[in-house]
Coordinates of C-alpha atoms and ligand atoms in Angstrom, one line a residue:
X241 CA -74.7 -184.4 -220.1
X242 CA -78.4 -183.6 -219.4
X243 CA -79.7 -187.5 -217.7
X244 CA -82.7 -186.1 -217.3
X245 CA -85.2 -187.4 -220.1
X246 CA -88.8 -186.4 -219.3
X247 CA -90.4 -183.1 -220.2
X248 CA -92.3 -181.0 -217.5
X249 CA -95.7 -182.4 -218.5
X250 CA -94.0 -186.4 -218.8
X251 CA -92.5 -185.7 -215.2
X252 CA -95.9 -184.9 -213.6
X253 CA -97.7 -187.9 -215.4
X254 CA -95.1 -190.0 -213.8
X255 CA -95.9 -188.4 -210.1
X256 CA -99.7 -188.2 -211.0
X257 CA -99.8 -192.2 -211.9
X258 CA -97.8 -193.6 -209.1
X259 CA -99.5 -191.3 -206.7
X260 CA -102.1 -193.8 -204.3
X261 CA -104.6 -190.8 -203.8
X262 CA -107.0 -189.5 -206.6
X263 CA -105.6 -186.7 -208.3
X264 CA -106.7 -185.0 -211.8
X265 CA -106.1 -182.0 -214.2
X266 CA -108.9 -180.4 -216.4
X267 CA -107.6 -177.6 -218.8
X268 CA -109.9 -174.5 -219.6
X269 CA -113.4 -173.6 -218.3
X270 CA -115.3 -176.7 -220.0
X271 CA -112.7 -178.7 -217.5
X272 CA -111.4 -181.0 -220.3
X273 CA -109.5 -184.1 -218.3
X274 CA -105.8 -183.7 -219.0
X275 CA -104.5 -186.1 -216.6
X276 CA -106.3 -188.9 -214.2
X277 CA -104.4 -191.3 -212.7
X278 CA -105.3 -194.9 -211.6
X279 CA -106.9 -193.8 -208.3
X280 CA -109.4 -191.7 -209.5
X281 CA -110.6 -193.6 -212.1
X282 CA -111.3 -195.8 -209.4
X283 CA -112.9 -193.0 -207.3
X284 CA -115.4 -192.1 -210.1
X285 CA -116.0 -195.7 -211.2
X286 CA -116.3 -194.6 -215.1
X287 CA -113.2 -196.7 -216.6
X288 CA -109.9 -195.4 -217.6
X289 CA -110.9 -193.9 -220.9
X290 CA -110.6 -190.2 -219.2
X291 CA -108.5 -188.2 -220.9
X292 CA -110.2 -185.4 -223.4
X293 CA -113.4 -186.1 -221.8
X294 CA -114.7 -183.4 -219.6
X295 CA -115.3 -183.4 -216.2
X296 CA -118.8 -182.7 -216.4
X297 CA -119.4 -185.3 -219.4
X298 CA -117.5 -187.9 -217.1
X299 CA -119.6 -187.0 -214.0
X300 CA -123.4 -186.1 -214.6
X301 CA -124.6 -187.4 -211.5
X302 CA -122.4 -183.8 -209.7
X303 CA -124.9 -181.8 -211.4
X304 CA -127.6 -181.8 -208.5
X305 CA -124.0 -181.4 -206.0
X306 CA -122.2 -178.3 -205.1
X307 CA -119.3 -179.3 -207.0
X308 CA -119.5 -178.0 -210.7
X309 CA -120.3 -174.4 -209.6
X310 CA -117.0 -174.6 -206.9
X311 CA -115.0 -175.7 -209.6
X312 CA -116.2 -173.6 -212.1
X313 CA -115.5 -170.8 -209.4
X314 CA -111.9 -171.5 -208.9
X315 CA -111.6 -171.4 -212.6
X316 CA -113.3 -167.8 -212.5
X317 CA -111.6 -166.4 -209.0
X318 CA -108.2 -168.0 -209.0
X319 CA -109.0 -168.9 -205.1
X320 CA -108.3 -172.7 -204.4
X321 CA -111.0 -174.7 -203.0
X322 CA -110.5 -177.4 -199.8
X323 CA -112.7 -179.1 -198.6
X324 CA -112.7 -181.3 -195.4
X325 CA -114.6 -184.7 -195.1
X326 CA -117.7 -183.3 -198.0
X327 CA -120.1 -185.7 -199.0
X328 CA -119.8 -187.3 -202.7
X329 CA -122.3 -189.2 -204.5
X330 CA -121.4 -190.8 -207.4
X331 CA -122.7 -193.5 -209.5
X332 CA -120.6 -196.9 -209.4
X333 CA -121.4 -199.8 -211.1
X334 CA -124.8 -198.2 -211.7
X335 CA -125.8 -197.5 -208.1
X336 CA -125.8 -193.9 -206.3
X337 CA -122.8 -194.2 -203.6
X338 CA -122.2 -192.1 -201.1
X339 CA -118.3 -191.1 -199.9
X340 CA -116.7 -188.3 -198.3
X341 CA -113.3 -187.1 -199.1
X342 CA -110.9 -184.3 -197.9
X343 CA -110.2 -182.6 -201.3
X344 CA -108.2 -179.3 -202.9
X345 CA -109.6 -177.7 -206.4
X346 CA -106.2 -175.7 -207.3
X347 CA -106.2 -173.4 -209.8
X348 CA -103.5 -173.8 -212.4
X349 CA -102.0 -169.9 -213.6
X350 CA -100.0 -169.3 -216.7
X351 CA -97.2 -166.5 -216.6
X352 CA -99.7 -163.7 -216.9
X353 CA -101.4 -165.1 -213.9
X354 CA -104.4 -165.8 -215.7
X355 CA -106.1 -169.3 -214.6
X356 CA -105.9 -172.1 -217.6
X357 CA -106.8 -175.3 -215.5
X358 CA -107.4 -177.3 -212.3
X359 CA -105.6 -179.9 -210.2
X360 CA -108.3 -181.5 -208.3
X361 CA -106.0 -184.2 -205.4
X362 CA -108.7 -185.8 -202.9
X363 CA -108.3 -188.5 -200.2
X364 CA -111.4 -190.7 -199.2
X365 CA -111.8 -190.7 -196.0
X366 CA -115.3 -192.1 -196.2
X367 CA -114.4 -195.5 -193.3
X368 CA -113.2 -193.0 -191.2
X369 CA -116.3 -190.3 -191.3
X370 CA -118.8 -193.4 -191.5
X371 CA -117.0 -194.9 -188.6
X372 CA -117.3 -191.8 -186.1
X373 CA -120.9 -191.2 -187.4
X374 CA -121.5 -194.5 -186.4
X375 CA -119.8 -193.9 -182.7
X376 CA -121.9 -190.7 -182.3
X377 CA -125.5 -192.8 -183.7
X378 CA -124.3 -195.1 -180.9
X379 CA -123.4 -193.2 -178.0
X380 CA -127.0 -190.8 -178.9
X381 CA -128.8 -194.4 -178.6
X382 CA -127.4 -195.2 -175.4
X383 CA -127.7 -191.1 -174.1
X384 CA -131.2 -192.2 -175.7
X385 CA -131.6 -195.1 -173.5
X386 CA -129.9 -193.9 -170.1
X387 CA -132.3 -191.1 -170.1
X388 CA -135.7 -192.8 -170.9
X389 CA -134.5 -195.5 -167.9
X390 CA -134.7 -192.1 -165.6
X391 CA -131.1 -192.6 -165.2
X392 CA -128.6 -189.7 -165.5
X393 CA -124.5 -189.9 -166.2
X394 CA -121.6 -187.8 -164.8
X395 CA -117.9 -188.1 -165.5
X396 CA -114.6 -186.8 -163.8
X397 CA -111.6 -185.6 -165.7
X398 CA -108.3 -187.6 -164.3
X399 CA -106.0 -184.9 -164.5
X400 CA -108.0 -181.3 -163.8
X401 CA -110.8 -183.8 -161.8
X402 CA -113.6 -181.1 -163.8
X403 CA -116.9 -182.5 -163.4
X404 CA -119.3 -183.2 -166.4
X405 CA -123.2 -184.1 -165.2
X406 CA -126.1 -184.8 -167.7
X407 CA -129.4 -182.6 -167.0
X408 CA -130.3 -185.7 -164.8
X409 CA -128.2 -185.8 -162.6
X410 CA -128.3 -182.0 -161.9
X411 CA -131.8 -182.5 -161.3
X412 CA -131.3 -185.3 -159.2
X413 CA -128.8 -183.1 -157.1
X414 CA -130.7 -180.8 -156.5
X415 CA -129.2 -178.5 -159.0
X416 CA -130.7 -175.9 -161.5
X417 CA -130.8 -176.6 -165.2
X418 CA -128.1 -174.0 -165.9
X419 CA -126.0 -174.7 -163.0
X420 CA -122.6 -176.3 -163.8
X421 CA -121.6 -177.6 -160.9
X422 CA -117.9 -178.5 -159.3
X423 CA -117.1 -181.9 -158.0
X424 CA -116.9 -179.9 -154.6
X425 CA -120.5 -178.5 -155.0
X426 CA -122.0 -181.4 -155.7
X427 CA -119.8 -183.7 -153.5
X428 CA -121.2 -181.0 -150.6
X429 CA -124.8 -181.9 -151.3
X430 CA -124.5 -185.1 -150.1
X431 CA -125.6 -185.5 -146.6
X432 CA -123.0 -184.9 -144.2
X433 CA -122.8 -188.8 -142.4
X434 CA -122.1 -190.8 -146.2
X435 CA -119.3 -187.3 -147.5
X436 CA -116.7 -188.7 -146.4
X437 CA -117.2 -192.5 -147.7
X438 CA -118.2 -191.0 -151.1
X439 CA -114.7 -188.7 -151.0
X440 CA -112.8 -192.2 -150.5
X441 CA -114.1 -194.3 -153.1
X442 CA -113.9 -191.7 -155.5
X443 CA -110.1 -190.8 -154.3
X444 CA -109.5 -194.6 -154.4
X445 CA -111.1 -195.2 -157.8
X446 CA -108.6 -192.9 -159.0
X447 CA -105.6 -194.0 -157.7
X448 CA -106.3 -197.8 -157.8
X449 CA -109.1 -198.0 -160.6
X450 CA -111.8 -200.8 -160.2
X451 CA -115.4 -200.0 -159.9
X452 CA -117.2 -197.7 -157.6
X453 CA -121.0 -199.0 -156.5
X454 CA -122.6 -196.6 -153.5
X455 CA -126.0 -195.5 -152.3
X456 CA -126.1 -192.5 -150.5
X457 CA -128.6 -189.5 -149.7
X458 CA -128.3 -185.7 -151.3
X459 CA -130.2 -183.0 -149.5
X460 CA -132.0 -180.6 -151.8
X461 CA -131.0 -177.3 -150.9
X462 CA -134.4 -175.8 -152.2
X463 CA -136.4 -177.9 -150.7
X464 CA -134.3 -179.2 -147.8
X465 CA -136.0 -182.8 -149.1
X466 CA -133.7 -185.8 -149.0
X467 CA -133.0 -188.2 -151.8
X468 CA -131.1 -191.5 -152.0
X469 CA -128.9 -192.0 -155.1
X470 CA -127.3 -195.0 -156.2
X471 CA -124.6 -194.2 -157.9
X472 CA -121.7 -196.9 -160.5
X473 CA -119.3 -195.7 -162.0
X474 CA -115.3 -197.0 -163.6
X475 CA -111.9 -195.5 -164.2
X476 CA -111.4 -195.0 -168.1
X477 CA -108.0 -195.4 -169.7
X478 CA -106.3 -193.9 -172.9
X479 CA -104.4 -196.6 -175.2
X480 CA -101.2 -196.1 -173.2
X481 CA -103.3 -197.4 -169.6
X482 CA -103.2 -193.9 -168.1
X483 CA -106.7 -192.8 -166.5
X484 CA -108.3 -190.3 -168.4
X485 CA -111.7 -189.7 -166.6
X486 CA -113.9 -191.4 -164.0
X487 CA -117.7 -192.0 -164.7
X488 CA -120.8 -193.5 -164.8
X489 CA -124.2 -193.7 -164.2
X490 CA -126.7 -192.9 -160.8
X491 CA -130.3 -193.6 -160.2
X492 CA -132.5 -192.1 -158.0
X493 CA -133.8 -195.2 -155.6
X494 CA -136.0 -192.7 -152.6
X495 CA -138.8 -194.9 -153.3
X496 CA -137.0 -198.5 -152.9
X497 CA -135.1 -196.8 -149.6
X498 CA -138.4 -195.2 -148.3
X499 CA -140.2 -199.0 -148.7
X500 CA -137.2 -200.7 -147.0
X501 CA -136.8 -198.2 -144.4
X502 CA -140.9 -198.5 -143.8
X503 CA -140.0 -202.9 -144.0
X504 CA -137.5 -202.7 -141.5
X505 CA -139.4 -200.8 -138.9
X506 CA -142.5 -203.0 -139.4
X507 CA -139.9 -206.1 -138.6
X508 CA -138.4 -203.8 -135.8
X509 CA -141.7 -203.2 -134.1
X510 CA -143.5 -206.7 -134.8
X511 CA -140.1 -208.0 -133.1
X512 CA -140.6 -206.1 -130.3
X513 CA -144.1 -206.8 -130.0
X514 CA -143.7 -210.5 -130.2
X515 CA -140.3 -210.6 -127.5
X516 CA -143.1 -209.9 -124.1
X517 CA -145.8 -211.8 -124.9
X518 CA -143.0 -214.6 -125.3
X519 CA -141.3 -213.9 -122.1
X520 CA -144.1 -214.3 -120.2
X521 CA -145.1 -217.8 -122.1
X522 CA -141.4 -218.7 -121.1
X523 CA -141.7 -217.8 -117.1
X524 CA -145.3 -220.0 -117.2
X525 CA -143.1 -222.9 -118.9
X526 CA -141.0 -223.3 -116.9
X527 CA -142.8 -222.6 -113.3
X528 CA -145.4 -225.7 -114.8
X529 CA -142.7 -227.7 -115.9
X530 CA -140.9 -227.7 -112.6
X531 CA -144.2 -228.3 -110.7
X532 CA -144.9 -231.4 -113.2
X533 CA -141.0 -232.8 -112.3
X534 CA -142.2 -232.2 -108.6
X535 CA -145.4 -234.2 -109.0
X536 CA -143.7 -236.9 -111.3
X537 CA -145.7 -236.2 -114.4
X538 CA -143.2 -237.8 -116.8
X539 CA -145.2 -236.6 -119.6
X540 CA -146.3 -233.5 -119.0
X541 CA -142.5 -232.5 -118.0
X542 CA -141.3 -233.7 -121.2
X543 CA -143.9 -232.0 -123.5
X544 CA -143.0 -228.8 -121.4
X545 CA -139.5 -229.1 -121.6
X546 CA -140.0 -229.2 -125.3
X547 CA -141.9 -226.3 -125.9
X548 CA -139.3 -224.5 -123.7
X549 CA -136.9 -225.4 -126.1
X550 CA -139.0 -224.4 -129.1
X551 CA -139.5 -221.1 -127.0
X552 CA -136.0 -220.6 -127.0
X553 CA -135.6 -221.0 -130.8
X554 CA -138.1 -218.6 -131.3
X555 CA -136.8 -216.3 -129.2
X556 CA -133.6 -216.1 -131.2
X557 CA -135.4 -215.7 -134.4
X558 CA -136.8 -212.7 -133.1
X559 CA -133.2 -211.2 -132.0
X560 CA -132.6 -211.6 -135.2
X561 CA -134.5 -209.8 -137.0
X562 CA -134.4 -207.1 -134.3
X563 CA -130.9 -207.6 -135.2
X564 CA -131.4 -207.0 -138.6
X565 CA -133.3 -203.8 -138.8
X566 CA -130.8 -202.3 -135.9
X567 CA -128.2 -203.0 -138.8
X568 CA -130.0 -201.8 -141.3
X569 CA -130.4 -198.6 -139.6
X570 CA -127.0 -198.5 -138.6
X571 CA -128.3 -198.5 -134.7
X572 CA -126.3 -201.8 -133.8
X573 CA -123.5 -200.7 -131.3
X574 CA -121.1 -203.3 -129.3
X575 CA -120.2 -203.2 -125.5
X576 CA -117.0 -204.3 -125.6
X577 CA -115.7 -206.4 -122.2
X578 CA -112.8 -208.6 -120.7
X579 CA -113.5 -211.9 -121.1
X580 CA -112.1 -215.7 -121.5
X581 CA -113.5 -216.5 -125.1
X582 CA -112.4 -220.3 -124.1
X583 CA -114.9 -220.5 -121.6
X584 CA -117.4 -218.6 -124.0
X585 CA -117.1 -221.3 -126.4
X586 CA -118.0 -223.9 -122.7
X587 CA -120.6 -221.9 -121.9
X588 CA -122.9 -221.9 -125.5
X589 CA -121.7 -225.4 -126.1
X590 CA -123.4 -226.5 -122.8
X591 CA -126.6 -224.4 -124.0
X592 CA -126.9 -225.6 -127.5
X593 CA -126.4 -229.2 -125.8
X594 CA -129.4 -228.4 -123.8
X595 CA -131.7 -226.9 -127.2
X596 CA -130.0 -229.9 -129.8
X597 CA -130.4 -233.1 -128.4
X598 CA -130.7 -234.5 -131.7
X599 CA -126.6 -234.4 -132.4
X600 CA -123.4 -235.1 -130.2
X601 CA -121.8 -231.0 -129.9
X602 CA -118.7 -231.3 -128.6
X603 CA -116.3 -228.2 -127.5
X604 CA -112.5 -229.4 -127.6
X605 CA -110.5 -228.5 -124.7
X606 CA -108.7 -225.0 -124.9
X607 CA -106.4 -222.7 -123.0
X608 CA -107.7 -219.6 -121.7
X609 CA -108.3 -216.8 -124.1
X610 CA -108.6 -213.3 -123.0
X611 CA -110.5 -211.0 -125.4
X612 CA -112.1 -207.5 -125.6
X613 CA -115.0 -207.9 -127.4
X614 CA -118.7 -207.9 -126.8
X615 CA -119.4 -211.1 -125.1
X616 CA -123.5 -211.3 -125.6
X617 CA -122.9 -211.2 -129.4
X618 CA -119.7 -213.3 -130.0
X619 CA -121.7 -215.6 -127.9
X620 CA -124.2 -215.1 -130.4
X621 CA -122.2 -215.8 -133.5
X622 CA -120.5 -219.4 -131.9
X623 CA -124.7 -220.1 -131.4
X624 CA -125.7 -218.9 -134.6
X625 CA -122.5 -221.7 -136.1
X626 CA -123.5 -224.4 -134.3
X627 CA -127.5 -224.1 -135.0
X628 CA -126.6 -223.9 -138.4
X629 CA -124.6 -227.0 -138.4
X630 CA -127.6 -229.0 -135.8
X631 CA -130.3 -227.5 -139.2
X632 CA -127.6 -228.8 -141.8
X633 CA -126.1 -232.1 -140.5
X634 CA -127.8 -235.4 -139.5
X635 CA -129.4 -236.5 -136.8
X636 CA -126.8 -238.5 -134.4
X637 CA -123.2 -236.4 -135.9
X638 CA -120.4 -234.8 -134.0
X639 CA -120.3 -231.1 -134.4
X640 CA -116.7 -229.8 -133.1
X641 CA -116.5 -226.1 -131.8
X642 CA -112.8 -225.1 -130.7
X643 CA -111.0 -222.0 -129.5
X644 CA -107.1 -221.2 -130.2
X645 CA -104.8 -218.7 -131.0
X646 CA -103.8 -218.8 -134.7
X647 CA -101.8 -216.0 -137.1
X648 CA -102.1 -213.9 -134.3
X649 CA -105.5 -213.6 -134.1
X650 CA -108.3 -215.4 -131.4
X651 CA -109.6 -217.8 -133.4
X652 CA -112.9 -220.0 -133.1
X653 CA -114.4 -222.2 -135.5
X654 CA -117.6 -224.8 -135.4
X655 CA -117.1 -227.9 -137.8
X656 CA -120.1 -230.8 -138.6
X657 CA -120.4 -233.8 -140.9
X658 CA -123.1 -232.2 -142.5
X659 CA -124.5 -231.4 -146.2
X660 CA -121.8 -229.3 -147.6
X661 CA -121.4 -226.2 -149.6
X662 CA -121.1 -225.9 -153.2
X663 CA -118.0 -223.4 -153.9
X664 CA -120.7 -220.8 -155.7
X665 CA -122.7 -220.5 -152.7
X666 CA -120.0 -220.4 -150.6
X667 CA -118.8 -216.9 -151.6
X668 CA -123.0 -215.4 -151.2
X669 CA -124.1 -216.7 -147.6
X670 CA -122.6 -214.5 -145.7
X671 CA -125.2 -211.9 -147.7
X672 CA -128.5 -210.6 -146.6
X673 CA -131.4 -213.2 -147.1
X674 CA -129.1 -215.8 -149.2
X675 CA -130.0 -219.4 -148.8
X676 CA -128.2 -222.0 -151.1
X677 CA -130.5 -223.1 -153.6
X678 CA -131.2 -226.7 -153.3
X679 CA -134.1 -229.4 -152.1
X680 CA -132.5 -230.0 -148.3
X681 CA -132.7 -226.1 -147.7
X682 CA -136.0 -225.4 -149.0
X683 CA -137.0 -228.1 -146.5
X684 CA -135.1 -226.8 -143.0
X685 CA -136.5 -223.5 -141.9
X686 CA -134.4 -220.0 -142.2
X687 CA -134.7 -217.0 -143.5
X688 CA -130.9 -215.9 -144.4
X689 CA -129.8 -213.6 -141.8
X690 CA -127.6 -215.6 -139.1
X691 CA -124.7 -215.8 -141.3
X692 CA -125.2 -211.8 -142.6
X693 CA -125.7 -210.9 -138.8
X694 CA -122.9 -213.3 -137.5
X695 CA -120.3 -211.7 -140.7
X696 CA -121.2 -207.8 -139.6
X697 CA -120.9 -208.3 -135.6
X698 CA -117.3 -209.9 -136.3
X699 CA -116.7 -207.2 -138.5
X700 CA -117.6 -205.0 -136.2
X701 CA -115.1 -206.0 -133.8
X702 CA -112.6 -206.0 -137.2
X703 CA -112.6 -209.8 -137.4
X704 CA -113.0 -212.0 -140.4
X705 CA -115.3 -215.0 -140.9
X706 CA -114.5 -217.9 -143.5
X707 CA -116.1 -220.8 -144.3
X708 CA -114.2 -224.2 -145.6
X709 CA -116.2 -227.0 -147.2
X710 CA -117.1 -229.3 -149.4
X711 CA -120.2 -230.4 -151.3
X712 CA -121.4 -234.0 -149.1
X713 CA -118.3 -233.4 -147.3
X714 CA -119.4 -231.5 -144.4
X715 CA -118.7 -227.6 -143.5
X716 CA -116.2 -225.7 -141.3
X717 CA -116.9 -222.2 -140.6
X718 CA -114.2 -219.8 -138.7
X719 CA -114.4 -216.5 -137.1
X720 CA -111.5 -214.7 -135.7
X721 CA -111.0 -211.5 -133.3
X722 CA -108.0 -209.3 -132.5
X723 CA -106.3 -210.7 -129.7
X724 CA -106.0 -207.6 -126.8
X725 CA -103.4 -205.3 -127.6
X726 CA -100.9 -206.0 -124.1
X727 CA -101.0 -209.6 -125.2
X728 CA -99.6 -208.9 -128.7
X729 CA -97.2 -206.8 -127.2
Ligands
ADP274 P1 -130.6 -219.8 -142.5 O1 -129.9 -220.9 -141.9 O2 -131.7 -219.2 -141.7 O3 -131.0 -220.0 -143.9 P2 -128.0 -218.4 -142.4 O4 -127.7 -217.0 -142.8 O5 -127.6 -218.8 -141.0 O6 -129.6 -218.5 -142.7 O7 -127.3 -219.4 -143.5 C1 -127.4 -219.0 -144.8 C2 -127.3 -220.3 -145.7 O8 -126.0 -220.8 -145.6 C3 -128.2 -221.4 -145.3 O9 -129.5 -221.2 -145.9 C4 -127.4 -222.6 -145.9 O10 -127.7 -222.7 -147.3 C5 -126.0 -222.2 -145.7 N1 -125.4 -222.8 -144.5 C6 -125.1 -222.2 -143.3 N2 -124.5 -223.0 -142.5 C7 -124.4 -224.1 -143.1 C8 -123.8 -225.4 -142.7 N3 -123.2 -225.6 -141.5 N4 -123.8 -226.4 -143.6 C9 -124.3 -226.2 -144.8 N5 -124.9 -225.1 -145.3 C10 -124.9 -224.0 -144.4

C-alpha cells in the first residue's frame, strides 16, 4: 500500500515551510512567486500574501541593486548564482534596511534542460558581518590612535615566534620601510649590554605569560645613533587558554632618557662639588670646637658641636644623591669584605647616638655574625633605618636595632614607636623619590631616595628588605644578607 500521500510539489511546500532560513520559487522569466515560506516573508517585510505576485512587483526597492539583472541572468544562462555576505536593502515597515545574506539563485530545468524557474534559499548573516565590521572600525581607531600618539605595535607568533612590526616600529629600529624583519634581526639591534635581559623576558613571557615592561637602547645601523625604547607588551590566548601570540606597544623615550641622563650628571657633579668645600668646613669644626672645650666656652662648644652634627647630616644627603646617579648609571659596584655584622650594627648605633640625641636608640645584644658583604654600605643601610625612624618617631622613643640569624639568612632589622605606614604606601617606598603622602611628611625633610638606595645595595648583595607596620602603630623595617657559604655548609 502506497502511505505516501503528498505529491512532488505538496512534499516541497512541506520542506519549504518548516525550513527556518528564507527560501522561494519564482516560475518563468517575469519570476512569478510559486512558493515563499514564513522566513522570507519575514526577510522582505511585505506580508504573506506572496504567492502569484512577482518578484519584482513584491520588491521595487531591488531595482537600483544588482539583483533583478543576476536573477534574470540565471533564468537566461542556466548558471546558479551564490553569493557570500552581499549587501540587501529592503524596505521594512517603510524604512530602507540594510542586511547581508549568504544566498544561491538556482535555476530550476525541465526534462529538456531548458530553465522554467528559480529557487532563491538565503541565510542572513547581517549580526555577524555588522559585528566584524564593527571589530575592524575599532581596531582601525585604535591603529588610528597608536599611531597619531607616535607609538608603534609589534606582535610575536606563539608557535612559529614570526614577528609582525607596524611601519613605526621599523622606523624606530632602525629599519627600512620595506624591510620585514625577524625577531632575531631586530632582537640584534638592540645594544649589546640590555640583549640578553630583552631575550629573557621575552622567553619568560612566553612560557609563563604576564606582562613584559622594558626600556632599552637600539643602535641604528645607518646612522650608528642610539635610541632608547620603551617597550609593553602581553601574552594573548585563544578560547582554549593556549598562547597564540605575544605583543604590544613601544615608544621611543631618547628625549626623556637624554634629560634624565643630563639630571643625573648635574646631581653627580653638584654632589661632588659640594663634598670638599664641606670637608674642609668639618676639619675647622671640629679643631674650634675642641679649642672652645679646652678654653671652657660652654657655649661656643655646644653650638659647634651642633653644627658638626648638622655637617654630618648633610654630608650623607650628599652620598646620596652621589649614590643615586652612580645607580642610575649603573656605576655603583660593592667591595665585598669579612666582617662581624653584630658589631656593625654596635658600631652605627653608637654613631647615630652621637647625631640623634633627641630619642633613646638602642642596639640589642647579639652573637657574632660573620658576613661577606660590603661593610661601608650595609653600614649605610642600618643608618639610613634608623634616621628614618629618629625623622618619623617622637621625640624621647626607643628605636630597637638587632642582628640574628633567621631562615637561614643574616638578618637585621631597626623598629620605632613612630608614625606608621598605611598598607598602600607600604608596597611604593622602597621606589625612587616616593614619600607617603600625608601632613607629618610634608613637614620632615627628605627627598625619597634612602629607602630606594638602602632596597638596591641589599639587592645587590641578593638580600631582601621588608617593612612591617601599622598606621599610629609604629614601623619595623628588615633587611637580610646571605649568610657565608662555609657557615651554611
Ligand atoms: P625620605 O625619608 O627622605 O623621605 P626614604 O626613602 O628614606 O626618604 O623614605 C621614603 C618614605 O618612607 C618616607 O618619606 C616616609 O613616608 C616613609 N618612611 C620611611 N621610614 C619610615 C619610618 N620609620 N616610619 C614611617 N614612615 C617611614
Amino acid at each position: 500500500m502506497n502511505t505516501f500521500p503528498l505529491n512532488e510539489l505538496e512534499i516541497l511546500r512541506a520542506v519549504v515551510a518548516g525550513s527556518p532560513n528564507p527560501i522561494g520559487l519564482y516560475a518563468g522569466r517575469e519570476m512569478r512567486i510559486m512558493l515563499a515560506n514564513k522566513a522570507i516573508a519575514k526577510a522582505w517585510g511585505k506580508g504573506d500574501d506572496l504567492v502569484g505576485k512577482t518578484f519584482y512587483e513584491v520588491l521595487p526597492e531591488l531595482e537600483s541593486q544588482p539583483f533583478y539583472k543576476i536573477l534574470d541572468d540565471v533564468f537566461t544562462s542556466g548558471v546558479p548564482y551564490h553569493a557570500k555576505e552581499d549587501r540587501v536593502d529592503l524596505v521594512i515597515d517603510g524604512e530602507m534596511q540594510t542586511f547581508y545574506y549568504n544566498f544561491t539563485y538556482q535555476p530550476l530545468k525541465n526534462e529538456e534542460g531548458k530553465v522554467w524557474g528559480v529557487l532563491n534559499t538565503a541565510t542572513n548573516v547581517t549580526e555577524q558581518v555588522v559585528a566584524r565590521h564593527q571589530r575592524a572600525n575599532l581596531q582601525e581607531g585604535l591603529r588610528l590612535a597608536v599611531e597619531s600618539a607616535g607609538l608603534g605595535t609589534w606582535s610575536i607568533d606563539a608557535v612559529s615566534r614570526k614577528s609582525t612590526l607596524s611601519e613605526t616600529t621599523r622606523h624606530m629600529f632602525g629599519f627600512e620601510e620595506h624591510d620585514h624583519p625577524t625577531l632575531e634581526s631586530s632582537l640584534m639591534r638592540i645594544a649589546p649590554d640590555y640583549r640578553e635581559e630583552v631575550i629573557n623576558i621575552i622567553n619568560d613571557a612566553f612560557e609563563k605569560g604576564g606582562r613584559y615592561d622594558m626600556e632599552f637602547p637600539v643602535i641604528d645601523e645607518r646612522t650608528g645613533k642610539q635610541r632608547w625604547l620603551h617597550s609593553i607588551g602581553k601574552q594573548y590566548h585563544d578560547t582554549e587558554g593556549r598562547p597564540t601570540r605575544f605583543s604590544g606597544i613601544v615608544m621611543d623615550i631618547t628625549d626623556k632618557k637624554q634629560e634624565e641622563i643630563r639630571k643625573n650628571d648635574f646631581i653627580a657633579m653638584v654632589s661632588h662639588e659640594l663634598k670638599t668645600p664641606l670637608t674642609s668646613i668639618k676639619s675647622y669644626i671640629q679643631i674650634s670646637l675642641l679649642k672652645a672645650q679646652k678654653n671652657g666656652e660652654d657655649f661656643i662648644a655646644n653650638a659647634l658641636g651642633k653644627a658638626d652634627q648638622q655637617i654630618v647630616k648633610m654630608t650623607k644627603m650628599i652620598r646620596g644623591f652621589l649614590d643615586l646617579s652612580k645607580l642610575e648609571t649603573g656605576k655603583i659596584t660593592l667591595s665585598p669584605e669579612s666582617f662581624d655584622l653584630c658589631e656593625l650594627v654596635n658600631e652605627v648605633v653608637n654613631d647615630a647616638r652621637f647625631v640623634n640625641q633627641s630619642h633613646f636608640i638602642e642596639a640589642e645584644s647579639c652573637t657574632p655574625l660573620p658576613i661577606v658583604a660590603d661593610k661601608n654600605k650595609i653600614a649605610q643601610v642600618i643608618d639610613n633605618l634608623i634616621s628614618n625612624a629618629v625623622k618619623y618617631s617622637p621625640k624621647e622613643t626607643e628605636i630597637k636595632v638587632a642582628c640574628n640569624v633567621y631562615d637561614g639568612m643574616a638578618h637585621v632589622y631597626v623598629a620605632d614607636q613612630g608614625i606608621g605606614i598605611k598598607p598602600v604606601d607600604q608596597s611604593r617606598l622602597f621606589d625612587r623619590f616616593y614619600r607617603a603622602d600625608n601632613d607629618i611628611i610634608k613637614n620632615v625633610a627628605g627627598f625619597g631616595i634612602g629607602l630606594y638606595i638602602s632596597a638596591e645595595i641589599v639587592h645587590l648583595h641578593q638580600g631582601q628588605i621588608w617593612v612591617q607596620s601599622e598606621e599610629l602603630a609604629g614601623s619595623v623595617f628588615h633587611f637580610s644578607l646571605p649568610l657565608p657559604q662555609d657557615s651554611v655548609n
